[in-house]
Amino acid sequence: MTNCWICGNIADSAEHKFKASDLKKSLGKKINGFYISRNIIEINSYKDKVLKFPKVICINCNNNLTRSHDDAYDKFVEFCLENHEEILISRNINFEKIYGENWELEKLNLYRYYAKHAGCKIITANPKTDLKNLSEFIKGNTQVFDFILQFELKAGVKSIMNAFNLSIKYNHLYNS
Ligand SMILES: [Zn+2]
């Protein structure tokens, strides 16, 4: 049994590598897609194990502690999808436009969502990694000095989408 890397309790929850809401938005209600990692795996269910990290956090951290972080992420994604072309041209993300007057806190919460996601990925790859600073950030610290977040335009992914996805029916979610 593993302990939750955020709070230390028993880890009994599996964080999604891709949020189910993102998958549904990108691939429709009935999923028929491929998970491409070392191998190419066909996926037919949003509950497929391959779409989740192993259980490295607890239900309380995943559902309660980080709910506002997940919400901030959902708002962010919704804005990015709606303003996709404009963002690609301007290469600028205006958080006040996304979140309104509470944008500074909401932006931190968005970063905390990414911190949870990154921490799950890191601890899965190397269970001995010290993620104390990352967990303190998730639990409320406003700064973390060993976690760097960078928004990146993946031009290669966009080219593939343009070349092979002319009907714009399917989406490509990238996790790195
Ligand atoms: Zn926990």
Coordinates of C-alpha atoms and ligand atoms in Angstrom, one line a residue:
M1 CA 0.0 0.0 0.0
T2 CA 1.3 3.4 -1.0
N3 CA 0.9 6.6 1.0
C4 CA -0.7 9.8 -0.6
W5 CA 2.2 12.0 -1.6
I6 CA 0.2 15.1 -0.7
C7 CA -1.0 14.3 2.8
G8 CA 0.6 11.0 3.9
N9 CA -2.7 9.0 4.3
I10 CA -3.3 5.8 2.5
A11 CA -3.4 6.4 -1.2
D12 CA -6.7 5.1 -2.4
S13 CA -7.5 7.3 -5.4
A14 CA -6.2 7.3 -9.0
E15 CA -5.8 10.7 -10.6
H16 CA -6.7 10.9 -14.3
K17 CA -3.9 11.5 -16.7
F18 CA -6.4 13.2 -18.9
K19 CA -9.6 14.5 -17.2
A20 CA -12.7 12.7 -18.3
S21 CA -14.3 16.0 -19.1
D22 CA -11.4 16.8 -21.5
L23 CA -11.7 13.4 -23.1
K24 CA -15.5 13.8 -23.6
K25 CA -15.1 17.2 -25.1
S26 CA -12.4 16.0 -27.4
L27 CA -13.5 12.5 -28.4
G28 CA -17.3 12.5 -27.9
K29 CA -19.4 10.6 -25.4
K30 CA -18.5 7.2 -26.8
I31 CA -14.8 7.1 -26.7
N32 CA -13.0 5.4 -29.6
G33 CA -9.5 6.5 -29.5
F34 CA -5.9 5.5 -29.0
Y35 CA -3.5 6.0 -26.1
I36 CA 0.0 6.4 -27.5
S37 CA 2.9 5.9 -25.1
R38 CA 5.5 3.2 -25.5
N39 CA 2.8 1.2 -27.2
I40 CA -0.4 2.2 -29.0
I41 CA -3.4 1.1 -27.0
E42 CA -7.0 1.3 -28.2
I43 CA -9.3 2.7 -25.6
N44 CA -13.1 2.2 -25.6
S45 CA -14.0 3.5 -22.1
Y46 CA -13.2 6.6 -20.1
K47 CA -12.7 4.3 -17.1
D48 CA -9.8 2.5 -18.8
K49 CA -6.9 2.1 -16.4
V50 CA -4.4 3.4 -18.9
L51 CA -6.0 6.8 -18.6
K52 CA -5.2 7.1 -14.9
F53 CA -2.1 7.2 -12.7
P54 CA -1.8 4.4 -10.2
K55 CA -3.2 5.1 -6.7
V56 CA -0.6 7.6 -5.4
I57 CA -3.0 10.1 -3.7
C58 CA -6.0 9.7 -1.4
I59 CA -9.7 10.3 -2.1
N60 CA -9.8 13.3 0.2
C61 CA -6.9 15.1 -1.5
N62 CA -8.2 14.2 -4.9
N63 CA -11.9 15.1 -4.3
N64 CA -12.0 17.7 -1.6
L65 CA -8.6 19.4 -1.1
T66 CA -8.1 19.9 -4.8
R67 CA -11.7 20.5 -6.0
S68 CA -11.2 24.3 -6.5
H69 CA -8.0 23.5 -8.4
D70 CA -9.9 21.1 -10.8
D71 CA -12.6 23.8 -11.3
A72 CA -9.9 26.4 -12.1
Y73 CA -8.5 24.0 -14.7
D74 CA -11.9 23.3 -16.3
K75 CA -12.5 27.1 -16.7
F76 CA -9.0 27.4 -18.2
V77 CA -9.6 24.6 -20.7
E78 CA -13.0 25.9 -21.6
F79 CA -11.6 29.4 -22.3
C80 CA -8.7 27.9 -24.4
L81 CA -11.0 25.9 -26.5
E82 CA -13.3 28.8 -27.1
N83 CA -10.5 31.2 -27.9
H84 CA -8.2 28.7 -29.5
E85 CA -7.4 30.6 -32.7
E86 CA -6.9 33.9 -31.0
I87 CA -4.5 32.4 -28.4
L88 CA -2.4 30.8 -31.2
I89 CA -2.1 34.1 -32.9
S90 CA -1.5 36.4 -29.8
R91 CA 0.4 33.7 -27.8
N92 CA -0.8 35.4 -24.8
I93 CA -3.0 34.2 -22.0
N94 CA -5.0 36.8 -20.1
F95 CA -6.0 35.2 -16.8
E96 CA -8.2 38.2 -15.8
K97 CA -10.3 37.5 -18.9
I98 CA -10.6 33.8 -17.9
Y99 CA -11.4 34.2 -14.2
G100 CA -12.6 37.8 -13.7
E101 CA -11.7 39.8 -10.6
N102 CA -10.6 36.7 -8.6
W103 CA -8.0 35.8 -11.2
E104 CA -4.9 35.9 -9.0
L105 CA -6.2 33.2 -6.7
E106 CA -7.8 31.2 -9.6
K107 CA -4.5 31.3 -11.5
L108 CA -2.8 29.9 -8.4
N109 CA -5.4 27.2 -8.2
L110 CA -4.8 26.3 -11.9
Y111 CA -1.1 26.0 -11.1
R112 CA -2.0 23.8 -8.1
Y113 CA -4.0 21.5 -10.5
Y114 CA -0.9 21.2 -12.6
A115 CA 1.2 20.6 -9.5
K116 CA -1.1 17.7 -8.5
H117 CA -0.9 16.2 -12.0
A118 CA 2.9 16.7 -12.2
G119 CA 3.4 15.2 -8.8
C120 CA 1.4 12.1 -9.6
K121 CA 3.5 11.6 -12.8
I122 CA 6.8 12.2 -11.0
I123 CA 6.0 9.9 -8.0
T124 CA 4.7 7.2 -10.4
A125 CA 8.1 7.3 -12.3
N126 CA 10.2 7.5 -9.1
P127 CA 8.5 6.8 -5.8
K128 CA 11.5 8.1 -3.8
T129 CA 11.3 11.6 -5.1
D130 CA 10.8 14.3 -2.4
L131 CA 7.7 16.2 -3.3
K132 CA 7.3 18.1 0.0
N133 CA 7.5 21.6 -1.6
L134 CA 5.0 20.6 -4.2
S135 CA 2.5 19.1 -1.7
E136 CA 2.9 22.3 0.5
F137 CA 2.0 24.4 -2.5
I138 CA -1.1 22.3 -3.2
K139 CA -2.1 22.6 0.5
G140 CA -1.9 26.4 0.4
N141 CA 1.6 27.7 0.1
T142 CA 1.6 30.5 -2.5
Q143 CA 5.1 29.8 -3.8
V144 CA 7.1 26.8 -4.9
F145 CA 10.6 27.2 -6.1
D146 CA 11.3 23.8 -7.6
F147 CA 8.3 23.5 -9.9
I148 CA 8.4 25.4 -13.1
L149 CA 5.3 25.6 -15.3
Q150 CA 5.6 26.5 -19.0
F151 CA 2.8 27.0 -21.5
E152 CA 4.0 25.8 -24.8
L153 CA 2.5 25.9 -28.3
K154 CA 3.2 22.4 -29.7
A155 CA 3.5 23.4 -33.4
G156 CA 4.1 19.7 -34.4
V157 CA 0.8 18.6 -32.8
K158 CA -1.1 21.4 -34.5
S159 CA 0.5 20.4 -37.9
I160 CA -0.6 16.8 -37.4
M161 CA -4.1 18.0 -36.5
N162 CA -4.3 20.2 -39.6
A163 CA -3.0 17.5 -41.9
F164 CA -5.0 14.5 -40.7
N165 CA -8.0 15.9 -39.1
L166 CA -9.6 18.0 -41.8
S167 CA -13.1 17.6 -40.4
I168 CA -11.9 18.8 -37.0
K169 CA -13.9 16.0 -35.5
Y170 CA -11.2 14.5 -33.3
N171 CA -8.8 16.1 -31.0
H172 CA -5.3 15.2 -29.8
L173 CA -4.6 15.5 -26.1
Y174 CA -1.0 15.8 -25.2
N175 CA 0.5 15.0 -21.8
S176 CA 4.2 15.5 -21.2
Ligands
ZN1 ZN -4.0 12.8 0.6

